Short mmCIF file of C-alpha atoms in Angstrom, two decimals:
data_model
loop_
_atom_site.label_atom_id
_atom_site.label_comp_id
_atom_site.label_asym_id
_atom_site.label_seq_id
_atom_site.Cartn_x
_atom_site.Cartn_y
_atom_site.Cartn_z
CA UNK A 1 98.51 43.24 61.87
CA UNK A 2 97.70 46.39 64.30
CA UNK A 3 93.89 47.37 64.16
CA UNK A 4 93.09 50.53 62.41
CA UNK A 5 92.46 54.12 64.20
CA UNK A 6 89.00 54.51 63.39
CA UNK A 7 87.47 58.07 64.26
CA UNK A 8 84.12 59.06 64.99
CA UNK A 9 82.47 62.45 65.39
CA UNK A 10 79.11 61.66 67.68
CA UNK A 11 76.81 63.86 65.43
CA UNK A 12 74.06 66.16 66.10
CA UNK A 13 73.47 65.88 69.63
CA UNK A 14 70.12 66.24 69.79
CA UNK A 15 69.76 63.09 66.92
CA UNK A 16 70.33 59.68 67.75
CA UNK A 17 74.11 59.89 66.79
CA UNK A 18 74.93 60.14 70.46
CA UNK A 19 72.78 56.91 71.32
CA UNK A 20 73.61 54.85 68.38
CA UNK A 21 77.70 56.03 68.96
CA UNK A 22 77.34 54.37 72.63
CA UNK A 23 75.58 51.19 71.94
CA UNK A 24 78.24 50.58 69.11
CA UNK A 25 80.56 50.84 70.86
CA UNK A 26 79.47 48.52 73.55
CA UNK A 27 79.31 45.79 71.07
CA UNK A 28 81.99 43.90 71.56
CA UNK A 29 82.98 42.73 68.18
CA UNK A 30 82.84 46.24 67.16
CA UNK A 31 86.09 46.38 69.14
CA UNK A 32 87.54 43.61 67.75
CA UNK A 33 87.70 45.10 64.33
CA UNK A 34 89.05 47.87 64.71
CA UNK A 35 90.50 50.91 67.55
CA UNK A 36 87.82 53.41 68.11
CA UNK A 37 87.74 57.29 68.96
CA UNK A 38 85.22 58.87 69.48
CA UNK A 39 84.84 63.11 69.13
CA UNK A 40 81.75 64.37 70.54
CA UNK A 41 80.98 66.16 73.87
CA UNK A 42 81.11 63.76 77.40
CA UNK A 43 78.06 64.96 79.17
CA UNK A 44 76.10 64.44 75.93
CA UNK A 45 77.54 61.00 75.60
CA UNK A 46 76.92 59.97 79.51
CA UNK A 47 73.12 60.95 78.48
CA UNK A 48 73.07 58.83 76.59
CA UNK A 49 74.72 55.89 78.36
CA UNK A 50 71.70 56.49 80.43
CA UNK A 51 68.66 56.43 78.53
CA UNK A 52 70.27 53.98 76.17
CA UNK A 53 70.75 51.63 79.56
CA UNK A 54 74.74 51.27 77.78
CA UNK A 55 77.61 50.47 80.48
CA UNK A 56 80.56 52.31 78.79
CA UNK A 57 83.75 53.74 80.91
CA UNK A 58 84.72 57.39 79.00
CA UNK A 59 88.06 57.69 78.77
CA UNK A 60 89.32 61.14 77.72
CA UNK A 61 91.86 61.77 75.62
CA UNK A 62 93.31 64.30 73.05
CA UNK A 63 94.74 62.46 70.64
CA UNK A 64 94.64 58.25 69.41
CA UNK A 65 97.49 57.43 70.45
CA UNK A 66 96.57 58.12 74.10
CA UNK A 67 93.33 55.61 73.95
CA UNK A 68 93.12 52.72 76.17
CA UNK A 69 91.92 50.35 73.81
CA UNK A 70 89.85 47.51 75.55
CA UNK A 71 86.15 46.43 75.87
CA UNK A 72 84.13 48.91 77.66
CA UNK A 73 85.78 52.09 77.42
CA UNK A 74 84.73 54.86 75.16
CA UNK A 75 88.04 56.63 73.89
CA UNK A 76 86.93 60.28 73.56
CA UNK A 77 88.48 63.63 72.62
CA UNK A 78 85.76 65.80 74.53
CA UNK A 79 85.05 69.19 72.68
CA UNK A 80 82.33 70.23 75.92
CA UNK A 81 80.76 72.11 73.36
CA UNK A 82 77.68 71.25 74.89
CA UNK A 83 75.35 73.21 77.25
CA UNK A 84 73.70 70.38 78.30
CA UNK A 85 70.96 72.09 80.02
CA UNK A 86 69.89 74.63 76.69
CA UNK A 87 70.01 70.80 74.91
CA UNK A 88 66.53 69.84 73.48
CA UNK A 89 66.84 66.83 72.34
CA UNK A 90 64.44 66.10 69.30
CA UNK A 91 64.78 70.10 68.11
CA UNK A 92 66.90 71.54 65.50
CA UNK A 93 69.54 73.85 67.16
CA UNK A 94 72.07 76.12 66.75
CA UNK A 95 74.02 75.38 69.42
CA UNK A 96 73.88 71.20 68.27
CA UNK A 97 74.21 72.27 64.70
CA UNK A 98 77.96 74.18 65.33
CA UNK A 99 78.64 71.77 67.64
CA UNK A 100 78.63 68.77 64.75
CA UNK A 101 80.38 70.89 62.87
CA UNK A 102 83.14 71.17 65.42
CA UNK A 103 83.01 67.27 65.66
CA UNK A 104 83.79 66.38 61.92
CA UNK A 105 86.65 69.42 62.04
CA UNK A 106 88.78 67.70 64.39
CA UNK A 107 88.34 64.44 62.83
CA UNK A 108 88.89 65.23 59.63
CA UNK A 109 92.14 66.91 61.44
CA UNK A 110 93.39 63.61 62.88
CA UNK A 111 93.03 61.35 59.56
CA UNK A 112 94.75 64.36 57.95
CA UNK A 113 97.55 64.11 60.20
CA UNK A 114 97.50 60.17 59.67
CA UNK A 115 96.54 59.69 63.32
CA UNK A 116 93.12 58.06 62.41
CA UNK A 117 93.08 56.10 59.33
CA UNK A 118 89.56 56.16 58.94
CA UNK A 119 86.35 58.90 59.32
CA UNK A 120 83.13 57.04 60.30
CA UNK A 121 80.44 59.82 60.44
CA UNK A 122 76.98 59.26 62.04
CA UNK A 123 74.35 61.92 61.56
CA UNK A 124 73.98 65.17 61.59
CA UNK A 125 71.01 67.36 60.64
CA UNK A 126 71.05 70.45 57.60
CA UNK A 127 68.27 72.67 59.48
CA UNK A 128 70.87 72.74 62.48
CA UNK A 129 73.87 73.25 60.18
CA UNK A 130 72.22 76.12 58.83
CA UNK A 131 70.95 77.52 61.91
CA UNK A 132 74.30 77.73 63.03
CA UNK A 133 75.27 79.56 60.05
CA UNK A 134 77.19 76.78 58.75
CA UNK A 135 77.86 77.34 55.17
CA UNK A 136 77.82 73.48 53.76
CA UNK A 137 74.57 71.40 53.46
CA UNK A 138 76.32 67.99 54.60
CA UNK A 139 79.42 65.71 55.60
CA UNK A 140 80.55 65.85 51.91
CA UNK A 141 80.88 68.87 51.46
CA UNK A 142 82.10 69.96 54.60
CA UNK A 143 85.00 67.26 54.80
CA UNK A 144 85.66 68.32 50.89
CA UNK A 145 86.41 72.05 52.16
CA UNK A 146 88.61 71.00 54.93
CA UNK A 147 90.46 68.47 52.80
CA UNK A 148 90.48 70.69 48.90
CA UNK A 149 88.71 67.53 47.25
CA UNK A 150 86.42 68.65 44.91
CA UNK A 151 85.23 66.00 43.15
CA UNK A 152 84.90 62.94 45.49
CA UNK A 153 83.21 59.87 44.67
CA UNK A 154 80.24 58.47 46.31
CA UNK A 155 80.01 54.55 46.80
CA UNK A 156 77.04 52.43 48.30
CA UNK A 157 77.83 49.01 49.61
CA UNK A 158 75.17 46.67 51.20
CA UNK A 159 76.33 43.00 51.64
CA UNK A 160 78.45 42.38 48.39
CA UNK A 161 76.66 44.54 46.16
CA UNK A 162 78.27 47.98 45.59
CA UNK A 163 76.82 50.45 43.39
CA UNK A 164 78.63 54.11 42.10
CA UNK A 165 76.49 57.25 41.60
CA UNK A 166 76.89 59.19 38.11
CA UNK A 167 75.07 61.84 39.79
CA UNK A 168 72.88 62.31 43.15
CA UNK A 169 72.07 65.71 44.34
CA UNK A 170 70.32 66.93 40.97
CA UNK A 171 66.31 67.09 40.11
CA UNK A 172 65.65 63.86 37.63
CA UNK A 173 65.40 66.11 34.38
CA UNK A 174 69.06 67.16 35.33
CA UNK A 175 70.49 63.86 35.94
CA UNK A 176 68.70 62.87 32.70
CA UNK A 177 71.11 65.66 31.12
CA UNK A 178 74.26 64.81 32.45
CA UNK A 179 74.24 61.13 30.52
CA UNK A 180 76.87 61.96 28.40
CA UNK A 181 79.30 60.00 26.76
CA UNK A 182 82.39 62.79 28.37
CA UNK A 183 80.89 61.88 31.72
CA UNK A 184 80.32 58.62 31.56
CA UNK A 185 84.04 57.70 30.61
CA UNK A 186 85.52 59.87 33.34
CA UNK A 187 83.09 58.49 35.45
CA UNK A 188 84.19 54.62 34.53
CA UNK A 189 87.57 55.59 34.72
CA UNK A 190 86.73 57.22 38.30
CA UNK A 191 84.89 53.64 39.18
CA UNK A 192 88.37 51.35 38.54
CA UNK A 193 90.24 53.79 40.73
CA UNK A 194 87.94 53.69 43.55
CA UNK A 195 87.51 49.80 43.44
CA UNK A 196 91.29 49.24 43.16
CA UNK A 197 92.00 51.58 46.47
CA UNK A 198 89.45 49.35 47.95
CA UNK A 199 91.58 45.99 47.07
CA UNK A 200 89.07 44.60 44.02
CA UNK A 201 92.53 44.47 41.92
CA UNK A 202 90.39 43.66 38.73
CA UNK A 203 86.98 45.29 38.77
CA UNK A 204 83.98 44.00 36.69
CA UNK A 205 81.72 47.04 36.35
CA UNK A 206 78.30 47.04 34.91
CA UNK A 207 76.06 50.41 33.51
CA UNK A 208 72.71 50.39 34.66
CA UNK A 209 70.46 51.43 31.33
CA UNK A 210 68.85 54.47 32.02
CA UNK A 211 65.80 53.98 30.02
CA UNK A 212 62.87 51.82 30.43
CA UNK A 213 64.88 48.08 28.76
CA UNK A 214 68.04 50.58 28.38
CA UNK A 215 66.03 52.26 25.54
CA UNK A 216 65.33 49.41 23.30
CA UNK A 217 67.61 50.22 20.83
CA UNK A 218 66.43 54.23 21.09
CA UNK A 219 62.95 53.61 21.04
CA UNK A 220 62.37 54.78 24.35
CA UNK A 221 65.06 57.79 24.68
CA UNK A 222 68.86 58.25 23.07
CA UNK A 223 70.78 58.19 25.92
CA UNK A 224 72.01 54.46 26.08
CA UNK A 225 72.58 54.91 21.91
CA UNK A 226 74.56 58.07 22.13
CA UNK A 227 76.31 58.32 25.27
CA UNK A 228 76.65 54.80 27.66
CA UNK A 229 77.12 52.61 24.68
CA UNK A 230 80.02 54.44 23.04
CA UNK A 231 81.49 55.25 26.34
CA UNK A 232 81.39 51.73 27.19
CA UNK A 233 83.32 50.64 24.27
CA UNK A 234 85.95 52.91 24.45
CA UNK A 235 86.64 52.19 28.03
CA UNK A 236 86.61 48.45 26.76
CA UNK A 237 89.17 48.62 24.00
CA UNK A 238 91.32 50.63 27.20
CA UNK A 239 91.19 47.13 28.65
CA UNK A 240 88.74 47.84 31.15
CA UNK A 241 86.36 45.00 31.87
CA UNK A 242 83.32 46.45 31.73
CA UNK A 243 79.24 45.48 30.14
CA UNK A 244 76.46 47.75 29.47
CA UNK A 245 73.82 49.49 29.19
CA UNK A 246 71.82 46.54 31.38
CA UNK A 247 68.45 47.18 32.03
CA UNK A 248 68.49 48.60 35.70
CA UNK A 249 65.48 46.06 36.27
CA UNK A 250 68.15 43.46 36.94
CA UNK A 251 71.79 44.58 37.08
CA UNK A 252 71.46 44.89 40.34
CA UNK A 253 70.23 41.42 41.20
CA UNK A 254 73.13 39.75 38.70
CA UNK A 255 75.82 42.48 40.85
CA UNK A 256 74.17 41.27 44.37
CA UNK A 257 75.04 37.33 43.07
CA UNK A 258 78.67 37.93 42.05
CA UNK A 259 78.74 38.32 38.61
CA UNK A 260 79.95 42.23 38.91
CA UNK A 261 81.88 43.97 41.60
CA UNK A 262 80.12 47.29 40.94
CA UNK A 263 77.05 48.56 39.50
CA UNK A 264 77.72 52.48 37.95
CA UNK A 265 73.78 53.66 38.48
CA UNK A 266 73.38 56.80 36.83
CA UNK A 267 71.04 58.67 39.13
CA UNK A 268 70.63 59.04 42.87
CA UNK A 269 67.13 57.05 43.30
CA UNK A 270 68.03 54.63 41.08
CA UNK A 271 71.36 53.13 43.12
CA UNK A 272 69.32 54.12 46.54
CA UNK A 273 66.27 52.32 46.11
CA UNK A 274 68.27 49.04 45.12
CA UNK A 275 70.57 48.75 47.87
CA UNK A 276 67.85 49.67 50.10
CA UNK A 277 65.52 46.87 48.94
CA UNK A 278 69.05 44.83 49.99
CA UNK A 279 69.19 45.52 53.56
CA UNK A 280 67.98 48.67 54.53
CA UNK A 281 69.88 49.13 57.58
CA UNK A 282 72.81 47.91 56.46
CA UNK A 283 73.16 50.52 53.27
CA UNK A 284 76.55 52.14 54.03
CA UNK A 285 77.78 55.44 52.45
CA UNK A 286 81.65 55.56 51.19
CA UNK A 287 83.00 58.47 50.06
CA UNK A 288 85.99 58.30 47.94
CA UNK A 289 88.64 60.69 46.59
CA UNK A 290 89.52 62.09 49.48
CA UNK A 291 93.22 62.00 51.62
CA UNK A 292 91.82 58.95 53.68
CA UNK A 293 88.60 56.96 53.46
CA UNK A 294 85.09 57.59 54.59
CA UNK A 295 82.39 55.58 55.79
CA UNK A 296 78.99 56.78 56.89
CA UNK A 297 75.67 55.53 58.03
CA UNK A 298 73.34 56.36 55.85
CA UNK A 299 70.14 57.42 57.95
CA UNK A 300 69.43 60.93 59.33
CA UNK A 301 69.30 62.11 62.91
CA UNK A 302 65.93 60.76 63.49
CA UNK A 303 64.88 63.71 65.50
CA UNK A 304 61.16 61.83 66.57
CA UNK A 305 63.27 59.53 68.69
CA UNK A 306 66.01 60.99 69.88
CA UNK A 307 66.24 60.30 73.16
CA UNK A 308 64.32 57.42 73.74
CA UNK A 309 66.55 54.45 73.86
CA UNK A 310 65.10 52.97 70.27
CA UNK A 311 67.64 53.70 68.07
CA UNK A 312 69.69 50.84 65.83
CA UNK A 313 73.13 51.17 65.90
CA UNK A 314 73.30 48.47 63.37
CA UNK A 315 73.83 50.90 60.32
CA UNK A 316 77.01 52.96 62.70
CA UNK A 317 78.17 49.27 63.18
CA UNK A 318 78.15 48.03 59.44
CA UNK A 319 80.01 51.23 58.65
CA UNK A 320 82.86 50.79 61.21
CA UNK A 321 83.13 46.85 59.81
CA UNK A 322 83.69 48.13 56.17
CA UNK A 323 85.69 51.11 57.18
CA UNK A 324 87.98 48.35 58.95
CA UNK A 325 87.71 45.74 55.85
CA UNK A 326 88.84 48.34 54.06
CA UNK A 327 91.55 50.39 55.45
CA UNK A 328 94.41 48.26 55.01
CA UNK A 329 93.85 48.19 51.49
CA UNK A 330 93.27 51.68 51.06
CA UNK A 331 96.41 52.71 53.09
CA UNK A 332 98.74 50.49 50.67
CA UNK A 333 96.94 52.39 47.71
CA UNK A 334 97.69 55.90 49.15
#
């Protein structure tokens, strides 16, 4: 089977996204799994080849099919958006900020045009975004704009535990309010889609209880009574296989040993602070709904050491692995 087109912007250059892009790629197992372009600015990315002490050949190119695909060479599509001498590295900038912008354009270009199968985004920082006067706040919703997806679905995966996110960017008193039984089957529904695209061809989903012991019966709030319950029988007699409310004290623990292929958390801290506990590095962001899949580190652009040589690329390396695992599967779905 040919290797999937993965493609990478490099981030905010004046994060660690330029570092952590390098030393990925000059792992070589990283380029067993999978073909690798890169979109980022060369004399930002032979920086970093320096202070990162990497040994990488840059091979220039403008599209995927021109990369020369072997250990040691860093495919790139160079933007030279870059004016490597006004580059602080460790500041927020407008200059860096338009720059990433620029990045994730033209890759979200080449999986639209099916030449990449595959967007694997590294960080990029919102103070430079909106310095630059860019009007989205992240990857999500920039890539949503360029592609018209609207709704697209945020999954978590750390080792074999995967958890869904009713809701993320909201304060806790609106998450609270958005328990509803309409959202919660739409959001199951939603859930089964996803895992299918991913190859899980029959998903065993688990609700997380909102609730201190998922309400105890409504003692301690409604929610599980009025909205996941119901929702979770209906979307059971619809012949979908899935159990809840489960107290979130240990769905994730039964999901992390195999007895569920997805945990449906229904807010942000909730599904972040288990997969976390996991394997902290190895968290990886996939964002579903979308023409093609996404994969993402999930870590910021660690501005305080940018620069030095100390960043892990584990987290950029996990998320090319899944994006690989799970591009042939998503392709067939499409």
């Amino acid at each position: 089977m040919d290797k999937p087109i993965l493609v990478i912007p490099m981030g905010d250059a004046a994060g660690i996204g330029p570092e952590i892009t390098v030393k990925a790629l000059a792992n070589k197992a990283v380029n067993e799994m999978a073909h690798l372009v890169v979109v980022g600015d060369g004399q930002v990315l032979k920086q970093a080849l320096r202070y990162s002490q990497v040994e990488l050949t840059i091979n220039c190119i403008n599209e995927p099919r021109e990369g020369n695909f072997f250990p040691g060479v860093l495919n790139l599509i160079d933007l030279g958006n870059i004016e490597l001498s006004q580059l602080k590295l460790g500041a927020v900038q407008a200059m860096t900020g338009k720059a990433a912008y620029e990045y994730i354009e033209v890759a979200t270009r080449l999986c639209l045009a099916k030449k990449a199968q595959v967007l694997v985004t590294t960080a990029i920082n919102k103070e430079s975004l909106q310095a630059a006067k860019v009007p989205y706040i992240g990857h999500t919703e920039i890539i949503g704009a360029l592609t018209g997806t609207k709704n697209p679905l945020t999954l978590f995966q750390v080792h074999n535990l995967r958890v869904f996110f009713l809701s993320r960017h909201v304060s806790l008193r609106q998450a609270c309010d958005l328990v509803t039984q309409e959202n919660l089957a739409a959001f199951i529904d939603q859930s089964v889609i996803a895992l299918k695209r991913l190859g899980v061809t029959n998903p065993r989903l688990a609700v997380a209880g909102l609730n201190p012991h998922s309400g105890e019966h409504g003692l301690f709030g409604r929610e599980e009574v009025e909205a996941v319950i119901p929702a979770v029988a209906a979307a059971r007699r619809a012949g979908i296989d899935v159990e809840g409310p489960i107290g979130a004290d240990s769905v994730f623990y039964l999901a992390l040993k195999g007895k569920y292929d997805a945990v449906l958390s229904l807010y942000h801290d909730q599904g972040h602070i288990a997969t976390k506990m996991v394997d902290f590095e190895k968290t990886i962001s996939i964002t579903i709904g979308m023409p093609f899949l996404r994969t993402s580190v999930d870590h910021g652009t660690a501005l305080d050491i940018a620069g030095k040589g100390l960043a892990s690329p584990v987290s950029l390396i996990e998320a090319i692995r899944l994006g690989a695992l799970y591009a042939p599967f998503f392709k067939q779905s499409q």
